[in-house]
Amino acid sequence: MATIEHVLGDITEQDTDAIVNAANSSLLGGGGVDGAIHRKGGPEILDACRKLRAGHHGGGLKTGQAVATTAGRLKATWVIHTVGPVWSATEDRSQLLADCHHNALKVAKDLGARSIAFPAISTGIYRWPVEDAARIARAATENADIELIRFVLFDEKTLAAYRP
Ligand code: AR6
């Protein structure tokens, strides 16, 4: 069973083997966590994403799926890009948010990563209510087959929601 940590911080500073990017289906960058990762990790990450788009992921990455690239200049070895669902008040997209966590963990395991850092996927630009996202993330990461899962939360309110 994984050790699960909750810290206030910046995901781009993490020294875990892998960090998770809250990307969009284009894989070509954006704001929030995605912007910070590409800015700080440098152009190698975008190059790797472009190669994915030119290959297996020609149509982009579907919501809930995950794929890894180099982490460029970051301390982590890999960035695992996943696409969270946009919040909807009329449609239950919870399974897709759970899938992001499950699939990122699966990619991490296939890479041989022993530790992984997650941001609060979908709770920023995609507007998912933080308490609910935290509940889904918690359920999706319990019993994971990895040594360490670290949730890296950007503000106190999000930290309080994610911390059990
Ligand atoms: N480290 C940790 N958490 C952060 C950081 C950081 N450096 N920066 C922001 N957060 P968001 P989403 C928090 O918007 O909702 C992008 O444009 C932020 O406060 O990054 O899944 C993508 O390309 C919030 O709590 O991701 C997509 O288009 C959480 O990370 C879209 O945004 C997630 O916020 C994805 O939106």
PDB file of C-alpha atoms and ligand atoms in Angstrom:
ATOM      1  CA  MET A   1       0.000   0.000   0.000  1.00  0.00           C
ATOM      2  CA  ALA A   2       1.229   3.446  -0.868  1.00  0.00           C
ATOM      3  CA  THR A   3       2.210   6.109   1.617  1.00  0.00           C
ATOM      4  CA  ILE A   4      -0.012   9.085   0.863  1.00  0.00           C
ATOM      5  CA  GLU A   5       1.201  12.623   1.589  1.00  0.00           C
ATOM      6  CA  HIS A   6      -0.551  15.978   1.264  1.00  0.00           C
ATOM      7  CA  VAL A   7       1.595  19.083   0.946  1.00  0.00           C
ATOM      8  CA  LEU A   8       1.092  22.724   0.118  1.00  0.00           C
ATOM      9  CA  GLY A   9       3.340  23.516  -2.813  1.00  0.00           C
ATOM     10  CA  ASP A  10       4.220  23.722  -6.457  1.00  0.00           C
ATOM     11  CA  ILE A  11       4.132  20.506  -8.448  1.00  0.00           C
ATOM     12  CA  THR A  12       7.032  21.629 -10.632  1.00  0.00           C
ATOM     13  CA  GLU A  13       9.336  21.523  -7.573  1.00  0.00           C
ATOM     14  CA  GLN A  14       8.657  17.883  -6.700  1.00  0.00           C
ATOM     15  CA  ASP A  15      11.393  15.277  -6.638  1.00  0.00           C
ATOM     16  CA  THR A  16       9.070  12.305  -7.073  1.00  0.00           C
ATOM     17  CA  ASP A  17       9.880   9.971  -9.978  1.00  0.00           C
ATOM     18  CA  ALA A  18       6.797  11.192 -11.818  1.00  0.00           C
ATOM     19  CA  ILE A  19       4.590  14.266 -11.625  1.00  0.00           C
ATOM     20  CA  VAL A  20       1.113  14.420 -13.096  1.00  0.00           C
ATOM     21  CA  ASN A  21       0.088  17.207 -15.435  1.00  0.00           C
ATOM     22  CA  ALA A  22      -3.530  18.404 -15.534  1.00  0.00           C
ATOM     23  CA  ALA A  23      -3.345  18.772 -19.296  1.00  0.00           C
ATOM     24  CA  ASN A  24      -5.901  19.225 -22.054  1.00  0.00           C
ATOM     25  CA  SER A  25      -6.540  16.873 -24.944  1.00  0.00           C
ATOM     26  CA  SER A  26      -4.291  18.804 -27.338  1.00  0.00           C
ATOM     27  CA  LEU A  27      -1.262  17.956 -25.139  1.00  0.00           C
ATOM     28  CA  LEU A  28       0.237  21.179 -26.434  1.00  0.00           C
ATOM     29  CA  GLY A  29       0.131  23.233 -23.249  1.00  0.00           C
ATOM     30  CA  GLY A  30      -2.213  25.607 -21.495  1.00  0.00           C
ATOM     31  CA  GLY A  31      -2.541  27.546 -18.232  1.00  0.00           C
ATOM     32  CA  GLY A  32      -2.488  26.440 -14.590  1.00  0.00           C
ATOM     33  CA  VAL A  33      -0.371  23.386 -13.746  1.00  0.00           C
ATOM     34  CA  ASP A  34       0.113  22.659 -17.453  1.00  0.00           C
ATOM     35  CA  GLY A  35       1.576  26.095 -18.145  1.00  0.00           C
ATOM     36  CA  ALA A  36       3.854  25.896 -15.102  1.00  0.00           C
ATOM     37  CA  ILE A  37       5.183  22.448 -16.080  1.00  0.00           C
ATOM     38  CA  HIS A  38       5.995  23.475 -19.649  1.00  0.00           C
ATOM     39  CA  ARG A  39       7.522  26.804 -18.562  1.00  0.00           C
ATOM     40  CA  LYS A  40       9.779  25.303 -15.967  1.00  0.00           C
ATOM     41  CA  GLY A  41      10.463  21.954 -17.667  1.00  0.00           C
ATOM     42  CA  GLY A  42      11.517  23.605 -20.909  1.00  0.00           C
ATOM     43  CA  PRO A  43      10.911  22.808 -24.587  1.00  0.00           C
ATOM     44  CA  GLU A  44      11.843  19.124 -24.370  1.00  0.00           C
ATOM     45  CA  ILE A  45       8.420  18.356 -22.885  1.00  0.00           C
ATOM     46  CA  LEU A  46       6.551  20.117 -25.678  1.00  0.00           C
ATOM     47  CA  ASP A  47       8.738  18.378 -28.264  1.00  0.00           C
ATOM     48  CA  ALA A  48       7.803  15.023 -26.723  1.00  0.00           C
ATOM     49  CA  CYS A  49       4.120  15.988 -26.717  1.00  0.00           C
ATOM     50  CA  ARG A  50       4.314  16.992 -30.385  1.00  0.00           C
ATOM     51  CA  LYS A  51       5.825  13.591 -31.180  1.00  0.00           C
ATOM     52  CA  LEU A  52       2.916  11.911 -29.400  1.00  0.00           C
ATOM     53  CA  ARG A  53       0.510  13.965 -31.495  1.00  0.00           C
ATOM     54  CA  ALA A  54       2.394  12.934 -34.634  1.00  0.00           C
ATOM     55  CA  GLY A  55       2.177   9.258 -33.605  1.00  0.00           C
ATOM     56  CA  HIS A  56      -0.238   7.230 -31.481  1.00  0.00           C
ATOM     57  CA  HIS A  57      -2.085  10.262 -30.166  1.00  0.00           C
ATOM     58  CA  GLY A  58      -2.821  11.979 -33.447  1.00  0.00           C
ATOM     59  CA  GLY A  59      -6.348  12.854 -32.301  1.00  0.00           C
ATOM     60  CA  GLY A  60      -5.141  14.106 -28.923  1.00  0.00           C
ATOM     61  CA  LEU A  61      -5.530  12.489 -25.520  1.00  0.00           C
ATOM     62  CA  LYS A  62      -9.048  11.559 -24.446  1.00  0.00           C
ATOM     63  CA  THR A  63     -10.451  12.731 -21.128  1.00  0.00           C
ATOM     64  CA  GLY A  64      -9.462  10.302 -18.370  1.00  0.00           C
ATOM     65  CA  GLN A  65      -6.498   8.846 -20.266  1.00  0.00           C
ATOM     66  CA  ALA A  66      -2.815   9.312 -19.370  1.00  0.00           C
ATOM     67  CA  VAL A  67       0.494   9.304 -21.223  1.00  0.00           C
ATOM     68  CA  ALA A  68       4.091   9.946 -20.153  1.00  0.00           C
ATOM     69  CA  THR A  69       6.873  12.125 -21.504  1.00  0.00           C
ATOM     70  CA  THR A  70      10.244  13.267 -20.269  1.00  0.00           C
ATOM     71  CA  ALA A  71      10.160  15.877 -17.513  1.00  0.00           C
ATOM     72  CA  GLY A  72      12.821  17.962 -19.250  1.00  0.00           C
ATOM     73  CA  ARG A  73      14.619  20.180 -16.759  1.00  0.00           C
ATOM     74  CA  LEU A  74      12.367  19.308 -13.822  1.00  0.00           C
ATOM     75  CA  LYS A  75      13.604  17.174 -10.917  1.00  0.00           C
ATOM     76  CA  ALA A  76      11.127  14.406 -11.729  1.00  0.00           C
ATOM     77  CA  THR A  77      12.039  11.880 -14.401  1.00  0.00           C
ATOM     78  CA  TRP A  78       8.643  11.774 -16.095  1.00  0.00           C
ATOM     79  CA  VAL A  79       5.612  13.953 -16.593  1.00  0.00           C
ATOM     80  CA  ILE A  80       2.439  11.906 -16.833  1.00  0.00           C
ATOM     81  CA  HIS A  81      -0.111  13.963 -18.742  1.00  0.00           C
ATOM     82  CA  THR A  82      -3.766  13.306 -18.068  1.00  0.00           C
ATOM     83  CA  VAL A  83      -6.887  15.150 -19.117  1.00  0.00           C
ATOM     84  CA  GLY A  84      -9.386  15.814 -16.379  1.00  0.00           C
ATOM     85  CA  PRO A  85     -13.088  16.315 -17.140  1.00  0.00           C
ATOM     86  CA  VAL A  86     -14.567  19.797 -17.185  1.00  0.00           C
ATOM     87  CA  TRP A  87     -17.081  20.118 -14.318  1.00  0.00           C
ATOM     88  CA  SER A  88     -20.698  19.710 -15.342  1.00  0.00           C
ATOM     89  CA  ALA A  89     -23.695  20.407 -13.117  1.00  0.00           C
ATOM     90  CA  THR A  90     -25.948  18.319 -15.355  1.00  0.00           C
ATOM     91  CA  GLU A  91     -23.795  15.281 -16.169  1.00  0.00           C
ATOM     92  CA  ASP A  92     -21.897  13.060 -13.731  1.00  0.00           C
ATOM     93  CA  ARG A  93     -18.322  12.880 -14.993  1.00  0.00           C
ATOM     94  CA  SER A  94     -16.877  11.489 -11.746  1.00  0.00           C
ATOM     95  CA  GLN A  95     -15.728   8.258 -13.354  1.00  0.00           C
ATOM     96  CA  LEU A  96     -13.550  10.210 -15.778  1.00  0.00           C
ATOM     97  CA  LEU A  97     -11.876  12.023 -12.902  1.00  0.00           C
ATOM     98  CA  ALA A  98     -11.265   8.685 -11.168  1.00  0.00           C
ATOM     99  CA  ASP A  99      -9.909   7.313 -14.460  1.00  0.00           C
ATOM    100  CA  CYS A 100      -7.303  10.115 -14.587  1.00  0.00           C
ATOM    101  CA  HIS A 101      -5.899   8.884 -11.281  1.00  0.00           C
ATOM    102  CA  HIS A 102      -6.119   5.173 -12.127  1.00  0.00           C
ATOM    103  CA  ASN A 103      -4.551   5.612 -15.552  1.00  0.00           C
ATOM    104  CA  ALA A 104      -1.756   7.906 -14.310  1.00  0.00           C
ATOM    105  CA  LEU A 105      -0.931   5.266 -11.674  1.00  0.00           C
ATOM    106  CA  LYS A 106      -0.928   2.556 -14.317  1.00  0.00           C
ATOM    107  CA  VAL A 107       1.439   4.529 -16.541  1.00  0.00           C
ATOM    108  CA  ALA A 108       3.676   5.175 -13.516  1.00  0.00           C
ATOM    109  CA  LYS A 109       3.779   1.480 -12.722  1.00  0.00           C
ATOM    110  CA  ASP A 110       4.605   0.556 -16.321  1.00  0.00           C
ATOM    111  CA  LEU A 111       7.505   3.046 -16.215  1.00  0.00           C
ATOM    112  CA  GLY A 112       8.794   1.620 -12.942  1.00  0.00           C
ATOM    113  CA  ALA A 113       8.181   4.874 -11.035  1.00  0.00           C
ATOM    114  CA  ARG A 114       8.150   4.409  -7.270  1.00  0.00           C
ATOM    115  CA  SER A 115       6.729   7.813  -6.410  1.00  0.00           C
ATOM    116  CA  ILE A 116       4.224  10.134  -8.040  1.00  0.00           C
ATOM    117  CA  ALA A 117       2.900  13.627  -7.345  1.00  0.00           C
ATOM    118  CA  PHE A 118      -0.642  14.645  -8.280  1.00  0.00           C
ATOM    119  CA  PRO A 119      -2.132  18.133  -8.473  1.00  0.00           C
ATOM    120  CA  ALA A 120      -5.819  18.716  -7.753  1.00  0.00           C
ATOM    121  CA  ILE A 121      -6.878  17.667 -11.261  1.00  0.00           C
ATOM    122  CA  SER A 122      -9.897  19.531 -12.743  1.00  0.00           C
ATOM    123  CA  THR A 123     -10.290  21.914  -9.785  1.00  0.00           C
ATOM    124  CA  GLY A 124      -8.843  24.996 -11.499  1.00  0.00           C
ATOM    125  CA  ILE A 125      -9.745  26.053 -15.018  1.00  0.00           C
ATOM    126  CA  TYR A 126     -12.068  23.005 -15.283  1.00  0.00           C
ATOM    127  CA  ARG A 127     -14.021  24.241 -12.177  1.00  0.00           C
ATOM    128  CA  TRP A 128     -14.617  20.929 -10.351  1.00  0.00           C
ATOM    129  CA  PRO A 129     -15.733  21.606  -6.745  1.00  0.00           C
ATOM    130  CA  VAL A 130     -12.690  20.957  -4.582  1.00  0.00           C
ATOM    131  CA  GLU A 131     -14.340  18.851  -1.854  1.00  0.00           C
ATOM    132  CA  ASP A 132     -15.840  16.515  -4.424  1.00  0.00           C
ATOM    133  CA  ALA A 133     -12.622  16.243  -6.461  1.00  0.00           C
ATOM    134  CA  ALA A 134     -10.759  15.425  -3.254  1.00  0.00           C
ATOM    135  CA  ARG A 135     -13.203  12.632  -2.417  1.00  0.00           C
ATOM    136  CA  ILE A 136     -12.826  11.129  -5.894  1.00  0.00           C
ATOM    137  CA  ALA A 137      -9.013  11.441  -5.853  1.00  0.00           C
ATOM    138  CA  ARG A 138      -8.837   9.804  -2.422  1.00  0.00           C
ATOM    139  CA  ALA A 139     -10.971   6.841  -3.455  1.00  0.00           C
ATOM    140  CA  ALA A 140      -9.078   6.402  -6.729  1.00  0.00           C
ATOM    141  CA  THR A 141      -5.651   6.306  -5.096  1.00  0.00           C
ATOM    142  CA  GLU A 142      -6.276   4.085  -2.091  1.00  0.00           C
ATOM    143  CA  ASN A 143      -4.746   0.633  -2.482  1.00  0.00           C
ATOM    144  CA  ALA A 144      -2.434   1.875  -5.259  1.00  0.00           C
ATOM    145  CA  ASP A 145       0.571  -0.302  -6.006  1.00  0.00           C
ATOM    146  CA  ILE A 146       3.324   2.341  -5.695  1.00  0.00           C
ATOM    147  CA  GLU A 147       5.524   3.414  -2.770  1.00  0.00           C
ATOM    148  CA  LEU A 148       4.554   7.066  -2.499  1.00  0.00           C
ATOM    149  CA  ILE A 149       1.693   9.249  -3.676  1.00  0.00           C
ATOM    150  CA  ARG A 150       2.055  12.940  -2.900  1.00  0.00           C
ATOM    151  CA  PHE A 151      -0.831  15.329  -3.479  1.00  0.00           C
ATOM    152  CA  VAL A 152       0.611  18.774  -4.088  1.00  0.00           C
ATOM    153  CA  LEU A 153      -2.008  21.419  -3.416  1.00  0.00           C
ATOM    154  CA  PHE A 154      -1.578  25.019  -4.382  1.00  0.00           C
ATOM    155  CA  ASP A 155      -3.578  26.766  -1.644  1.00  0.00           C
ATOM    156  CA  GLU A 156      -4.751  26.135   1.921  1.00  0.00           C
ATOM    157  CA  LYS A 157      -8.386  25.537   0.991  1.00  0.00           C
ATOM    158  CA  THR A 158      -7.433  22.790  -1.451  1.00  0.00           C
ATOM    159  CA  LEU A 159      -4.959  21.291   1.000  1.00  0.00           C
ATOM    160  CA  ALA A 160      -7.654  21.166   3.681  1.00  0.00           C
ATOM    161  CA  ALA A 161     -10.049  19.416   1.306  1.00  0.00           C
ATOM    162  CA  TYR A 162      -7.563  16.791   0.140  1.00  0.00           C
ATOM    163  CA  ARG A 163      -6.084  16.026   3.542  1.00  0.00           C
ATOM    164  CA  PRO A 164      -8.099  13.249   5.216  1.00  0.00           C
TER     165      PRO A 164
HETATM  166  N1  AR6 B   1       1.479  23.357  -8.641  1.00  0.00           N
HETATM  167  C1  AR6 B   1       0.424  22.743  -8.033  1.00  0.00           C
HETATM  168  N2  AR6 B   1      -0.853  23.086  -8.248  1.00  0.00           N
HETATM  169  C2  AR6 B   1      -1.096  24.108  -9.098  1.00  0.00           C
HETATM  170  C3  AR6 B   1      -0.065  24.802  -9.782  1.00  0.00           C
HETATM  171  C4  AR6 B   1       1.262  24.387  -9.525  1.00  0.00           C
HETATM  172  N3  AR6 B   1       2.322  24.975 -10.114  1.00  0.00           N
HETATM  173  N4  AR6 B   1      -0.639  25.752 -10.581  1.00  0.00           N
HETATM  174  C5  AR6 B   1      -1.977  25.670 -10.396  1.00  0.00           C
HETATM  175  N5  AR6 B   1      -2.260  24.685  -9.495  1.00  0.00           N
HETATM  176  P1  AR6 B   1      -5.563  23.718 -13.385  1.00  0.00           P
HETATM  177  P2  AR6 B   1      -7.598  21.876 -14.480  1.00  0.00           P
HETATM  178  C6  AR6 B   1      -3.566  24.191  -8.998  1.00  0.00           C
HETATM  179  O1  AR6 B   1      -6.333  24.882 -13.882  1.00  0.00           O
HETATM  180  O2  AR6 B   1      -8.664  22.480 -13.645  1.00  0.00           O
HETATM  181  C7  AR6 B   1      -4.895  24.118 -18.394  1.00  0.00           C
HETATM  182  O3  AR6 B   1      -5.038  25.223 -19.257  1.00  0.00           O
HETATM  183  C8  AR6 B   1      -4.791  25.060  -9.226  1.00  0.00           C
HETATM  184  O4  AR6 B   1      -4.855  26.060  -8.226  1.00  0.00           O
HETATM  185  O5  AR6 B   1      -4.103  23.693 -13.598  1.00  0.00           O
HETATM  186  O6  AR6 B   1      -7.511  20.388 -14.583  1.00  0.00           O
HETATM  187  C9  AR6 B   1      -4.868  22.802 -19.133  1.00  0.00           C
HETATM  188  O7  AR6 B   1      -4.177  22.919 -20.368  1.00  0.00           O
HETATM  189  C10 AR6 B   1      -5.879  24.017  -9.067  1.00  0.00           C
HETATM  190  O8  AR6 B   1      -6.093  23.744  -7.677  1.00  0.00           O
HETATM  191  O9  AR6 B   1      -6.107  22.327 -14.030  1.00  0.00           O
HETATM  192  C11 AR6 B   1      -6.319  22.522 -19.328  1.00  0.00           C
HETATM  193  O10 AR6 B   1      -6.844  23.240 -20.429  1.00  0.00           O
HETATM  194  C12 AR6 B   1      -5.281  22.744  -9.668  1.00  0.00           C
HETATM  195  O11 AR6 B   1      -3.874  22.995  -9.687  1.00  0.00           O
HETATM  196  C13 AR6 B   1      -6.952  23.040 -18.066  1.00  0.00           C
HETATM  197  O12 AR6 B   1      -6.049  24.041 -17.582  1.00  0.00           O
HETATM  198  C14 AR6 B   1      -5.729  22.412 -11.075  1.00  0.00           C
HETATM  199  O13 AR6 B   1      -5.895  23.583 -11.823  1.00  0.00           O
HETATM  200  C15 AR6 B   1      -7.043  21.977 -17.008  1.00  0.00           C
HETATM  201  O14 AR6 B   1      -7.771  22.500 -15.925  1.00  0.00           O
END
